[in-house]
Amino acid sequence: MKKTRPVFTPPVQVSHLYYRLARILVWGGLTRYHKVQGAKALTEIPPAGTPAIFVSNHQNGMMDPLVSCAFVPQQIHWLTRADVFWNGAARHIMYGFNQMPIYRQRDRMEDIRHRNDIIFNVCVDRLHAGAAMGIFPEGNHNPFPSLREFKGGLAELLARSARTHESLKHIAVMPVGVEYEDYSEFRRQLRVRTGPAVPFHDLLLEDGTLDKTAFNARLRGALAELVVDIQPADAQPYLHPAVRAARPTELEGGAWLEMSQTLDQWAKRWASDESWADGVKSAHEAWQATQGKAFGRPEAWGRSPQDIRNARVWTRILTPLAWLANVPTWPTELLIRRFVAKTVRKAEFVSTMRIGYGILLFPLTWILTSLLAGGLAPDGSGWLAAGAMWVWGQGGSRFYAWAQSEKHGRADAKEGESFWHDNGRVNQRKAWQRYLEAVHA
């Protein structure tokens, strides 16, 4: 049975106060949880007021839109599943975050096409007013570093925009690549890359539509230059360890370009050189057979003993100080970590939920502890005590996050040293070297 629901027409807006305030929290939560690389090098972003659509790969659940929101100066407008908007209070908040409803077949609406036409027209009006939108052309997320088939929604939006306003034939379609060292683990690296705008006006057809196939191919090529894209699908599990050993979240400039070109060569060779593919599979299976309980991180091993990390061992002496610094935040952090571990089953949603709860509960915790410190302080020093407690909470959590990154570095250095020099891991090491030789043959 089809459902009857009110038809929503979101307001035409470029920015909103709610978004501006929320972005401060999102930036703080994301940069605390992940060790972010590349955010200062986002040089391709167009100036504010330029109609733009930021297009990204989609691997890590609800985390991916937070990355764009945190590091793109413009306020980004998103399409979100419509059922979130049925409640009036939720709808008000979602509009304040520049969210607009999009209706799906599972919503079972008789007039779903009409409803989405209204939403797409609002998107066009917002773009014409100088707004920036965010779209994931793959449609949904997949926790593996590869690009999947692109949907047609972006092409339809671009064509509709060009038909409606001549000036929107030159919307800046901005590719944004997001790379994760580890989706869920606290303080693992995250790399953000941007590329030049992808043109589409030359692909507009006489009937007012856009050559979707050609545009998606062009956009896919642009994104493939920014993120790990292991292809084809059947090669992914066999090539992924070799990619991890290259540490792609740490690559930039010429080193990243070489990695991107290597991935493209592997994709072509896998499809054309069966003997090479069979050799990689065989070597991979042989290496896997040596793992057992001794399995470690390819990122820690690298591709040779020269890749052993140089950890700053002296940072270990700061560990007790980091624990002390995190005291105001620790109880809330522990509560969130345990709750998420109990309720979230998919790794690609762990960081989103931990950050989401953290950006709400951490500041609240610091406010409460600051009020408590101010109330208990001697007369005349309440404000000073409250301010000091706030700085302790916020600054201490940052210091603790830094200390955790250093801990990862020391652990990786120890694992790399063990892997390449421990006599008890000879078979594992030789199998790994044979695997890498097969991949790079």
mmCIF file with all atom_site columns, C-alpha atoms in Angstrom, residues 286-440:
data_model
loop_
_atom_site.group_PDB
_atom_site.id
_atom_site.type_symbol
_atom_site.label_atom_id
_atom_site.label_alt_id
_atom_site.label_comp_id
_atom_site.label_asym_id
_atom_site.label_entity_id
_atom_site.label_seq_id
_atom_site.pdbx_PDB_ins_code
_atom_site.Cartn_x
_atom_site.Cartn_y
_atom_site.Cartn_z
_atom_site.occupancy
_atom_site.B_iso_or_equiv
_atom_site.pdbx_formal_charge
_atom_site.auth_seq_id
_atom_site.auth_comp_id
_atom_site.auth_asym_id
_atom_site.auth_atom_id
_atom_site.pdbx_PDB_model_num
ATOM 1   C CA . ALA A 1 286 ? 50.809 -18.896 0.215  1.00 0.00 ? 286 ALA A CA 1
ATOM 2   C CA . TRP A 1 287 ? 51.444 -15.750 2.253  1.00 0.00 ? 287 TRP A CA 1
ATOM 3   C CA . GLN A 1 288 ? 48.031 -16.003 3.913  1.00 0.00 ? 288 GLN A CA 1
ATOM 4   C CA . ALA A 1 289 ? 48.811 -19.556 4.944  1.00 0.00 ? 289 ALA A CA 1
ATOM 5   C CA . THR A 1 290 ? 51.798 -18.326 6.989  1.00 0.00 ? 290 THR A CA 1
ATOM 6   C CA . GLN A 1 291 ? 49.844 -15.737 8.979  1.00 0.00 ? 291 GLN A CA 1
ATOM 7   C CA . GLY A 1 292 ? 48.050 -17.547 11.752 1.00 0.00 ? 292 GLY A CA 1
ATOM 8   C CA . LYS A 1 293 ? 47.984 -15.546 14.959 1.00 0.00 ? 293 LYS A CA 1
ATOM 9   C CA . ALA A 1 294 ? 51.085 -13.622 13.934 1.00 0.00 ? 294 ALA A CA 1
ATOM 10  C CA . PHE A 1 295 ? 49.213 -11.508 11.396 1.00 0.00 ? 295 PHE A CA 1
ATOM 11  C CA . GLY A 1 296 ? 50.216 -7.854  11.535 1.00 0.00 ? 296 GLY A CA 1
ATOM 12  C CA . ARG A 1 297 ? 49.673 -4.667  9.563  1.00 0.00 ? 297 ARG A CA 1
ATOM 13  C CA . PRO A 1 298 ? 51.128 -4.395  6.046  1.00 0.00 ? 298 PRO A CA 1
ATOM 14  C CA . GLU A 1 299 ? 51.377 -0.642  6.730  1.00 0.00 ? 299 GLU A CA 1
ATOM 15  C CA . ALA A 1 300 ? 53.832 -1.446  9.521  1.00 0.00 ? 300 ALA A CA 1
ATOM 16  C CA . TRP A 1 301 ? 55.893 -3.822  7.377  1.00 0.00 ? 301 TRP A CA 1
ATOM 17  C CA . GLY A 1 302 ? 56.145 -1.797  4.199  1.00 0.00 ? 302 GLY A CA 1
ATOM 18  C CA . ARG A 1 303 ? 57.847 -3.423  1.236  1.00 0.00 ? 303 ARG A CA 1
ATOM 19  C CA . SER A 1 304 ? 61.385 -3.807  2.585  1.00 0.00 ? 304 SER A CA 1
ATOM 20  C CA . PRO A 1 305 ? 63.407 -3.363  5.795  1.00 0.00 ? 305 PRO A CA 1
ATOM 21  C CA . GLN A 1 306 ? 64.065 0.217   4.695  1.00 0.00 ? 306 GLN A CA 1
ATOM 22  C CA . ASP A 1 307 ? 60.370 0.923   5.289  1.00 0.00 ? 307 ASP A CA 1
ATOM 23  C CA . ILE A 1 308 ? 60.564 0.258   9.045  1.00 0.00 ? 308 ILE A CA 1
ATOM 24  C CA . ARG A 1 309 ? 59.158 3.357   10.714 1.00 0.00 ? 309 ARG A CA 1
ATOM 25  C CA . ASN A 1 310 ? 61.386 5.654   12.725 1.00 0.00 ? 310 ASN A CA 1
ATOM 26  C CA . ALA A 1 311 ? 59.265 6.134   15.825 1.00 0.00 ? 311 ALA A CA 1
ATOM 27  C CA . ARG A 1 312 ? 59.933 8.901   18.316 1.00 0.00 ? 312 ARG A CA 1
ATOM 28  C CA . VAL A 1 313 ? 60.631 6.636   21.263 1.00 0.00 ? 313 VAL A CA 1
ATOM 29  C CA . TRP A 1 314 ? 61.034 9.578   23.642 1.00 0.00 ? 314 TRP A CA 1
ATOM 30  C CA . THR A 1 315 ? 57.294 10.264  23.392 1.00 0.00 ? 315 THR A CA 1
ATOM 31  C CA . ARG A 1 316 ? 56.679 7.199   25.568 1.00 0.00 ? 316 ARG A CA 1
ATOM 32  C CA . ILE A 1 317 ? 57.688 9.179   28.667 1.00 0.00 ? 317 ILE A CA 1
ATOM 33  C CA . LEU A 1 318 ? 54.758 11.540  27.998 1.00 0.00 ? 318 LEU A CA 1
ATOM 34  C CA . THR A 1 319 ? 52.185 8.743   28.258 1.00 0.00 ? 319 THR A CA 1
ATOM 35  C CA . PRO A 1 320 ? 51.314 9.337   31.955 1.00 0.00 ? 320 PRO A CA 1
ATOM 36  C CA . LEU A 1 321 ? 50.976 13.054  31.235 1.00 0.00 ? 321 LEU A CA 1
ATOM 37  C CA . ALA A 1 322 ? 48.612 12.249  28.321 1.00 0.00 ? 322 ALA A CA 1
ATOM 38  C CA . TRP A 1 323 ? 46.471 10.116  30.639 1.00 0.00 ? 323 TRP A CA 1
ATOM 39  C CA . LEU A 1 324 ? 46.327 12.953  33.131 1.00 0.00 ? 324 LEU A CA 1
ATOM 40  C CA . ALA A 1 325 ? 45.474 15.446  30.398 1.00 0.00 ? 325 ALA A CA 1
ATOM 41  C CA . ASN A 1 326 ? 42.510 13.327  29.320 1.00 0.00 ? 326 ASN A CA 1
ATOM 42  C CA . VAL A 1 327 ? 41.017 12.921  32.809 1.00 0.00 ? 327 VAL A CA 1
ATOM 43  C CA . PRO A 1 328 ? 38.112 15.401  32.281 1.00 0.00 ? 328 PRO A CA 1
ATOM 44  C CA . THR A 1 329 ? 37.135 13.634  29.031 1.00 0.00 ? 329 THR A CA 1
ATOM 45  C CA . TRP A 1 330 ? 37.949 10.030  29.912 1.00 0.00 ? 330 TRP A CA 1
ATOM 46  C CA . PRO A 1 331 ? 34.680 8.950   31.618 1.00 0.00 ? 331 PRO A CA 1
ATOM 47  C CA . THR A 1 332 ? 32.551 10.202  28.724 1.00 0.00 ? 332 THR A CA 1
ATOM 48  C CA . GLU A 1 333 ? 34.973 8.770   26.166 1.00 0.00 ? 333 GLU A CA 1
ATOM 49  C CA . LEU A 1 334 ? 34.862 5.366   27.839 1.00 0.00 ? 334 LEU A CA 1
ATOM 50  C CA . LEU A 1 335 ? 31.064 5.429   27.928 1.00 0.00 ? 335 LEU A CA 1
ATOM 51  C CA . ILE A 1 336 ? 30.875 6.281   24.214 1.00 0.00 ? 336 ILE A CA 1
ATOM 52  C CA . ARG A 1 337 ? 33.450 3.673   23.228 1.00 0.00 ? 337 ARG A CA 1
ATOM 53  C CA . ARG A 1 338 ? 31.661 0.898   25.090 1.00 0.00 ? 338 ARG A CA 1
ATOM 54  C CA . PHE A 1 339 ? 28.226 1.924   23.851 1.00 0.00 ? 339 PHE A CA 1
ATOM 55  C CA . VAL A 1 340 ? 29.358 2.037   20.217 1.00 0.00 ? 340 VAL A CA 1
ATOM 56  C CA . ALA A 1 341 ? 31.191 -1.296  20.552 1.00 0.00 ? 341 ALA A CA 1
ATOM 57  C CA . LYS A 1 342 ? 27.978 -2.840  21.846 1.00 0.00 ? 342 LYS A CA 1
ATOM 58  C CA . THR A 1 343 ? 25.516 -1.298  19.370 1.00 0.00 ? 343 THR A CA 1
ATOM 59  C CA . VAL A 1 344 ? 27.423 -0.753  16.092 1.00 0.00 ? 344 VAL A CA 1
ATOM 60  C CA . ARG A 1 345 ? 28.211 -3.864  14.072 1.00 0.00 ? 345 ARG A CA 1
ATOM 61  C CA . LYS A 1 346 ? 29.777 -2.442  10.903 1.00 0.00 ? 346 LYS A CA 1
ATOM 62  C CA . ALA A 1 347 ? 33.305 -1.037  11.083 1.00 0.00 ? 347 ALA A CA 1
ATOM 63  C CA . GLU A 1 348 ? 32.490 1.743   8.619  1.00 0.00 ? 348 GLU A CA 1
ATOM 64  C CA . PHE A 1 349 ? 30.034 3.278   11.109 1.00 0.00 ? 349 PHE A CA 1
ATOM 65  C CA . VAL A 1 350 ? 32.208 3.094   14.237 1.00 0.00 ? 350 VAL A CA 1
ATOM 66  C CA . SER A 1 351 ? 34.123 6.341   13.720 1.00 0.00 ? 351 SER A CA 1
ATOM 67  C CA . THR A 1 352 ? 30.963 8.189   12.660 1.00 0.00 ? 352 THR A CA 1
ATOM 68  C CA . MET A 1 353 ? 29.108 7.222   15.807 1.00 0.00 ? 353 MET A CA 1
ATOM 69  C CA . ARG A 1 354 ? 32.027 7.847   18.131 1.00 0.00 ? 354 ARG A CA 1
ATOM 70  C CA . ILE A 1 355 ? 32.628 11.271  16.618 1.00 0.00 ? 355 ILE A CA 1
ATOM 71  C CA . GLY A 1 356 ? 28.906 12.043  16.528 1.00 0.00 ? 356 GLY A CA 1
ATOM 72  C CA . TYR A 1 357 ? 28.415 11.308  20.216 1.00 0.00 ? 357 TYR A CA 1
ATOM 73  C CA . GLY A 1 358 ? 31.731 12.937  21.061 1.00 0.00 ? 358 GLY A CA 1
ATOM 74  C CA . ILE A 1 359 ? 31.030 16.306  19.441 1.00 0.00 ? 359 ILE A CA 1
ATOM 75  C CA . LEU A 1 360 ? 27.867 16.545  21.528 1.00 0.00 ? 360 LEU A CA 1
ATOM 76  C CA . LEU A 1 361 ? 28.896 14.971  24.827 1.00 0.00 ? 361 LEU A CA 1
ATOM 77  C CA . PHE A 1 362 ? 32.519 16.119  25.157 1.00 0.00 ? 362 PHE A CA 1
ATOM 78  C CA . PRO A 1 363 ? 31.708 19.872  25.183 1.00 0.00 ? 363 PRO A CA 1
ATOM 79  C CA . LEU A 1 364 ? 28.802 19.172  27.542 1.00 0.00 ? 364 LEU A CA 1
ATOM 80  C CA . THR A 1 365 ? 31.173 17.266  29.835 1.00 0.00 ? 365 THR A CA 1
ATOM 81  C CA . TRP A 1 366 ? 33.664 20.126  29.799 1.00 0.00 ? 366 TRP A CA 1
ATOM 82  C CA . ILE A 1 367 ? 30.930 22.651  30.564 1.00 0.00 ? 367 ILE A CA 1
ATOM 83  C CA . LEU A 1 368 ? 29.692 20.634  33.526 1.00 0.00 ? 368 LEU A CA 1
ATOM 84  C CA . THR A 1 369 ? 33.175 20.067  34.942 1.00 0.00 ? 369 THR A CA 1
ATOM 85  C CA . SER A 1 370 ? 33.976 23.763  34.432 1.00 0.00 ? 370 SER A CA 1
ATOM 86  C CA . LEU A 1 371 ? 30.837 24.784  36.307 1.00 0.00 ? 371 LEU A CA 1
ATOM 87  C CA . LEU A 1 372 ? 31.712 22.350  39.079 1.00 0.00 ? 372 LEU A CA 1
ATOM 88  C CA . ALA A 1 373 ? 35.271 23.690  39.310 1.00 0.00 ? 373 ALA A CA 1
ATOM 89  C CA . GLY A 1 374 ? 33.990 27.256  39.336 1.00 0.00 ? 374 GLY A CA 1
ATOM 90  C CA . GLY A 1 375 ? 31.473 26.470  42.048 1.00 0.00 ? 375 GLY A CA 1
ATOM 91  C CA . LEU A 1 376 ? 34.040 24.792  44.287 1.00 0.00 ? 376 LEU A CA 1
ATOM 92  C CA . ALA A 1 377 ? 36.712 27.440  43.795 1.00 0.00 ? 377 ALA A CA 1
ATOM 93  C CA . PRO A 1 378 ? 37.442 30.030  46.532 1.00 0.00 ? 378 PRO A CA 1
ATOM 94  C CA . ASP A 1 379 ? 35.601 33.330  46.321 1.00 0.00 ? 379 ASP A CA 1
ATOM 95  C CA . GLY A 1 380 ? 36.876 35.531  43.533 1.00 0.00 ? 380 GLY A CA 1
ATOM 96  C CA . SER A 1 381 ? 38.547 32.752  41.537 1.00 0.00 ? 381 SER A CA 1
ATOM 97  C CA . GLY A 1 382 ? 35.498 30.915  40.184 1.00 0.00 ? 382 GLY A CA 1
ATOM 98  C CA . TRP A 1 383 ? 35.855 32.207  36.620 1.00 0.00 ? 383 TRP A CA 1
ATOM 99  C CA . LEU A 1 384 ? 39.555 31.412  36.614 1.00 0.00 ? 384 LEU A CA 1
ATOM 100 C CA . ALA A 1 385 ? 38.936 27.863  37.849 1.00 0.00 ? 385 ALA A CA 1
ATOM 101 C CA . ALA A 1 386 ? 36.133 27.305  35.336 1.00 0.00 ? 386 ALA A CA 1
ATOM 102 C CA . GLY A 1 387 ? 38.297 28.588  32.467 1.00 0.00 ? 387 GLY A CA 1
ATOM 103 C CA . ALA A 1 388 ? 41.235 26.450  33.537 1.00 0.00 ? 388 ALA A CA 1
ATOM 104 C CA . MET A 1 389 ? 39.012 23.361  33.659 1.00 0.00 ? 389 MET A CA 1
ATOM 105 C CA . TRP A 1 390 ? 37.680 24.105  30.162 1.00 0.00 ? 390 TRP A CA 1
ATOM 106 C CA . VAL A 1 391 ? 41.212 24.441  28.796 1.00 0.00 ? 391 VAL A CA 1
ATOM 107 C CA . TRP A 1 392 ? 42.173 21.227  30.584 1.00 0.00 ? 392 TRP A CA 1
ATOM 108 C CA . GLY A 1 393 ? 39.250 19.366  29.037 1.00 0.00 ? 393 GLY A CA 1
ATOM 109 C CA . GLN A 1 394 ? 39.643 20.581  25.480 1.00 0.00 ? 394 GLN A CA 1
ATOM 110 C CA . GLY A 1 395 ? 43.411 20.966  25.320 1.00 0.00 ? 395 GLY A CA 1
ATOM 111 C CA . GLY A 1 396 ? 43.980 17.785  27.273 1.00 0.00 ? 396 GLY A CA 1
ATOM 112 C CA . SER A 1 397 ? 41.867 15.718  24.885 1.00 0.00 ? 397 SER A CA 1
ATOM 113 C CA . ARG A 1 398 ? 43.921 17.076  21.983 1.00 0.00 ? 398 ARG A CA 1
ATOM 114 C CA . PHE A 1 399 ? 47.175 16.206  23.706 1.00 0.00 ? 399 PHE A CA 1
ATOM 115 C CA . TYR A 1 400 ? 45.880 12.722  24.436 1.00 0.00 ? 400 TYR A CA 1
ATOM 116 C CA . ALA A 1 401 ? 44.925 12.284  20.765 1.00 0.00 ? 401 ALA A CA 1
ATOM 117 C CA . TRP A 1 402 ? 48.445 13.302  19.714 1.00 0.00 ? 402 TRP A CA 1
ATOM 118 C CA . ALA A 1 403 ? 49.902 10.831  22.204 1.00 0.00 ? 403 ALA A CA 1
ATOM 119 C CA . GLN A 1 404 ? 47.778 8.043   20.721 1.00 0.00 ? 404 GLN A CA 1
ATOM 120 C CA . SER A 1 405 ? 49.157 8.802   17.250 1.00 0.00 ? 405 SER A CA 1
ATOM 121 C CA . GLU A 1 406 ? 52.674 8.550   18.656 1.00 0.00 ? 406 GLU A CA 1
ATOM 122 C CA . LYS A 1 407 ? 51.729 5.253   20.307 1.00 0.00 ? 407 LYS A CA 1
ATOM 123 C CA . HIS A 1 408 ? 50.609 3.898   16.917 1.00 0.00 ? 408 HIS A CA 1
ATOM 124 C CA . GLY A 1 409 ? 53.922 5.003   15.436 1.00 0.00 ? 409 GLY A CA 1
ATOM 125 C CA . ARG A 1 410 ? 55.910 3.208   18.121 1.00 0.00 ? 410 ARG A CA 1
ATOM 126 C CA . ALA A 1 411 ? 53.796 0.061   17.756 1.00 0.00 ? 411 ALA A CA 1
ATOM 127 C CA . ASP A 1 412 ? 54.253 0.058   13.979 1.00 0.00 ? 412 ASP A CA 1
ATOM 128 C CA . ALA A 1 413 ? 58.017 0.533   14.358 1.00 0.00 ? 413 ALA A CA 1
ATOM 129 C CA . LYS A 1 414 ? 58.179 -2.377  16.793 1.00 0.00 ? 414 LYS A CA 1
ATOM 130 C CA . GLU A 1 415 ? 56.052 -4.568  14.499 1.00 0.00 ? 415 GLU A CA 1
ATOM 131 C CA . GLY A 1 416 ? 58.165 -3.642  11.474 1.00 0.00 ? 416 GLY A CA 1
ATOM 132 C CA . GLU A 1 417 ? 61.384 -4.430  13.335 1.00 0.00 ? 417 GLU A CA 1
ATOM 133 C CA . SER A 1 418 ? 59.976 -7.775  14.459 1.00 0.00 ? 418 SER A CA 1
ATOM 134 C CA . PHE A 1 419 ? 58.658 -8.669  11.036 1.00 0.00 ? 419 PHE A CA 1
ATOM 135 C CA . TRP A 1 420 ? 61.885 -8.006  9.169  1.00 0.00 ? 420 TRP A CA 1
ATOM 136 C CA . HIS A 1 421 ? 64.396 -9.249  11.764 1.00 0.00 ? 421 HIS A CA 1
ATOM 137 C CA . ASP A 1 422 ? 62.733 -11.804 14.068 1.00 0.00 ? 422 ASP A CA 1
ATOM 138 C CA . ASN A 1 423 ? 63.995 -15.311 13.274 1.00 0.00 ? 423 ASN A CA 1
ATOM 139 C CA . GLY A 1 424 ? 60.646 -16.730 14.319 1.00 0.00 ? 424 GLY A CA 1
ATOM 140 C CA . ARG A 1 425 ? 58.934 -14.992 11.423 1.00 0.00 ? 425 ARG A CA 1
ATOM 141 C CA . VAL A 1 426 ? 61.187 -16.145 8.603  1.00 0.00 ? 426 VAL A CA 1
ATOM 142 C CA . ASN A 1 427 ? 58.460 -18.087 6.762  1.00 0.00 ? 427 ASN A CA 1
ATOM 143 C CA . GLN A 1 428 ? 56.003 -15.237 7.026  1.00 0.00 ? 428 GLN A CA 1
ATOM 144 C CA . ARG A 1 429 ? 58.611 -12.761 5.824  1.00 0.00 ? 429 ARG A CA 1
ATOM 145 C CA . LYS A 1 430 ? 59.700 -14.860 2.847  1.00 0.00 ? 430 LYS A CA 1
ATOM 146 C CA . ALA A 1 431 ? 56.092 -15.481 1.813  1.00 0.00 ? 431 ALA A CA 1
ATOM 147 C CA . TRP A 1 432 ? 55.411 -11.733 1.996  1.00 0.00 ? 432 TRP A CA 1
ATOM 148 C CA . GLN A 1 433 ? 58.442 -10.958 -0.157 1.00 0.00 ? 433 GLN A CA 1
ATOM 149 C CA . ARG A 1 434 ? 57.413 -13.568 -2.729 1.00 0.00 ? 434 ARG A CA 1
ATOM 150 C CA . TYR A 1 435 ? 53.918 -12.071 -2.771 1.00 0.00 ? 435 TYR A CA 1
ATOM 151 C CA . LEU A 1 436 ? 55.258 -8.551  -3.398 1.00 0.00 ? 436 LEU A CA 1
ATOM 152 C CA . GLU A 1 437 ? 57.603 -9.870  -6.082 1.00 0.00 ? 437 GLU A CA 1
ATOM 153 C CA . ALA A 1 438 ? 54.634 -11.528 -7.815 1.00 0.00 ? 438 ALA A CA 1
ATOM 154 C CA . VAL A 1 439 ? 52.578 -8.325  -7.705 1.00 0.00 ? 439 VAL A CA 1
ATOM 155 C CA . HIS A 1 440 ? 55.413 -6.138  -8.997 1.00 0.00 ? 440 HIS A CA 1
#
